[in-house]
Coordinates of C-alpha atoms in Angstrom, one line a residue:
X996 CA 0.0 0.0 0.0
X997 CA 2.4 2.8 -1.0
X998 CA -0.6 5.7 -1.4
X999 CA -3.2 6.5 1.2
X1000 CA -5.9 4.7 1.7
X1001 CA -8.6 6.7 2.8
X1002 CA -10.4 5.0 5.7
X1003 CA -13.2 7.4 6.2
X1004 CA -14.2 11.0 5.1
X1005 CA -17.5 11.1 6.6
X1006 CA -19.3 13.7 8.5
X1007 CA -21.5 12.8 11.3
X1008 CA -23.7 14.4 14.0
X1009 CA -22.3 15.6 17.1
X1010 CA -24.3 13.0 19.1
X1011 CA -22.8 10.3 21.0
X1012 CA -24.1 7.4 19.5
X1013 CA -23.2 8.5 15.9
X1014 CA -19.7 8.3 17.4
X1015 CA -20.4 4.8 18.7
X1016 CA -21.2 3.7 15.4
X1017 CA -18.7 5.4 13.8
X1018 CA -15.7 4.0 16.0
X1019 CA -16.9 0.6 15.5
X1020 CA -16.9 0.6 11.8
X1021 CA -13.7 2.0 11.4
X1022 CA -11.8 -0.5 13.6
X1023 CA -11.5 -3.1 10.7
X1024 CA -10.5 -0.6 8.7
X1025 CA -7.0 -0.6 10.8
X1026 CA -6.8 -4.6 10.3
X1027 CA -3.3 -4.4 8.3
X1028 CA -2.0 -2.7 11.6
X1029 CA -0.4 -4.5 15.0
X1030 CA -3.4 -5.1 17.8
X1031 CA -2.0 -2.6 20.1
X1032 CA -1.8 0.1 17.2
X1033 CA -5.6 -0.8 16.2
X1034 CA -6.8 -0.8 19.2
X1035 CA -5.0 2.6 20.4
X1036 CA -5.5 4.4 17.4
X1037 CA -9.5 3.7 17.4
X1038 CA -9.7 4.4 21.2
X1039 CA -8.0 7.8 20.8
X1040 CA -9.7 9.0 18.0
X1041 CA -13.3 7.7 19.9
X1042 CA -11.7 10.3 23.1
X1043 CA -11.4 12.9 20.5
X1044 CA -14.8 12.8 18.8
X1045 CA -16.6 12.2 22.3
X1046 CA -14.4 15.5 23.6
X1047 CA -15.7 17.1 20.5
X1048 CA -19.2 16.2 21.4
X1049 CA -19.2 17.3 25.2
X1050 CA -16.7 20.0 25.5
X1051 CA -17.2 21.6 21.9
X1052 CA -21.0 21.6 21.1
X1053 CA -21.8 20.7 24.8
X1054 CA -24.4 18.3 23.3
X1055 CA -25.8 20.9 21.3
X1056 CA -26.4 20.2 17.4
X1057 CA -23.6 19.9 14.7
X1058 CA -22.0 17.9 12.8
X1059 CA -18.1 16.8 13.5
X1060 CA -16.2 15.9 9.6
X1061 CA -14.0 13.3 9.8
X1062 CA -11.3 12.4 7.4
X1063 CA -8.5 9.5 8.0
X1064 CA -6.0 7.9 5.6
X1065 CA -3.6 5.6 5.7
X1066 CA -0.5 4.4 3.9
X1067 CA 2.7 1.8 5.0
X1068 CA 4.2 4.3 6.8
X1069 CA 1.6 6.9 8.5
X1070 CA -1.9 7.0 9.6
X1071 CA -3.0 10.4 9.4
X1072 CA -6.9 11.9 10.7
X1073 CA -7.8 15.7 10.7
X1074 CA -11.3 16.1 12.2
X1075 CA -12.7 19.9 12.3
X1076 CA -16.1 21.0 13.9
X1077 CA -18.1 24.0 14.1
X1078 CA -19.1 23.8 18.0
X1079 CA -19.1 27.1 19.7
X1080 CA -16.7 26.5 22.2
X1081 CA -12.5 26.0 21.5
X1082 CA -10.2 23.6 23.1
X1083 CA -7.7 25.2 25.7
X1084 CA -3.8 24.2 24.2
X1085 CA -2.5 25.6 27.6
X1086 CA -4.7 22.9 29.4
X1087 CA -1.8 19.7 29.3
X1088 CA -2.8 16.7 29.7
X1089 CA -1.0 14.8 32.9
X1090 CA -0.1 11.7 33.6
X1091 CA -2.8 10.1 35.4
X1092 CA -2.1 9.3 39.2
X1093 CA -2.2 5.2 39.0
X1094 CA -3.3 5.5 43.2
X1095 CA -6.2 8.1 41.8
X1096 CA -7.9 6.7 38.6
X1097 CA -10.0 9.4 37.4
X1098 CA -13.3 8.3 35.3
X1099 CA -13.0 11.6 33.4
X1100 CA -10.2 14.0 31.8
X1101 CA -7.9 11.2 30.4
X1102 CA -9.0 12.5 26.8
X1103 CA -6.4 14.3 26.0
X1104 CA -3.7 12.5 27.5
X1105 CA -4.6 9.0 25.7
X1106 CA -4.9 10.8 22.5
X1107 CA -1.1 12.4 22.7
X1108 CA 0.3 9.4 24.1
X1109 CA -1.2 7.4 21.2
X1110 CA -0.4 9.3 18.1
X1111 CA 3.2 10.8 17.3
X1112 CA 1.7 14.5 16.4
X1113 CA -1.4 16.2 17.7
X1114 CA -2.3 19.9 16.5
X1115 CA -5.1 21.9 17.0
X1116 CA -6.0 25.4 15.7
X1117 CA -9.3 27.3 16.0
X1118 CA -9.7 28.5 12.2
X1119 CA -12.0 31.8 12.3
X1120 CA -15.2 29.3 14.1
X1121 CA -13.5 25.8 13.1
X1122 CA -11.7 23.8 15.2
X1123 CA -9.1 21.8 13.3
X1124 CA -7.5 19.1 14.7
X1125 CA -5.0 17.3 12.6
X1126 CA -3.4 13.9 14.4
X1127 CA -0.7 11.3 12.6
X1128 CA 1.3 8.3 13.7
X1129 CA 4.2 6.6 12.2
X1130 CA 3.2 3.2 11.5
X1131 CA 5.7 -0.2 10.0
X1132 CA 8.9 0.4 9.0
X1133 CA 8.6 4.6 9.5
X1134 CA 8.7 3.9 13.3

């Protein structure tokens, strides 16, 4: 597979269970990749779009556009929404405490510990996120 695949450009509602369905179709997608990289990948991009759908639209209507692609080397996924309210950059994501598992808030810090590069930029009223991870060989 030397050009990208694309694994999904789809845009979907900013509801919880269109990201339920979405994450579970897109896991086989992934099948040429390790188990750990599957399973990581489509856990931290479920943390994004459910961040998306709580914290940006705070379950308000919208729609959240998704597109992922994938070649030997890289996987990479920009997702963009039009919610009203921007993600703080300053905010880092720690380590969790392992004596103090927390049941919220580990968003972030699965999805930076799971792909190589994670950017975000609030575009005029978009927010762009672009994420990528070096996959095979490239690692």
């Amino acid at each position: 597979m030397d050009s990208n695949v694309v694994v999904a450009a789809e845009t979907l509602p900013a509801t919880l269970e269109a990201v339920s369905h979405f994450v579970a179709g897109i896991e086989s997608s992934f099948d040429t990749l390790d188990v750990s990289d599957r399973t990581g990948i489509t856990l931290a991009l479920q943390e994004l779009l459910v961040n998306i759908v709580v914290h940006a639209y705070a379950h308000l209507p919208g729609d959240i556009r998704v597109n992922i692609q994938m070649n030997d080397a890289m996987v990479n996924a920009v997702v963009e929404d039009d919610g009203p309210n921007a993600y703080d950059p300053e905010r880092l994501p720690k380590a969790p405490d392992p004596l103090d598992l927390q049941e919220h808030g580990m968003g972030m810090f699965i999805i930076q510990q799971t792909f190589d590069d994670v950017s975000y930029a609030r575009l005029n009223t978009v927010n762009h996120w672009h994420l990528s991870k070096r996959i095979g060989a490239s690692r």
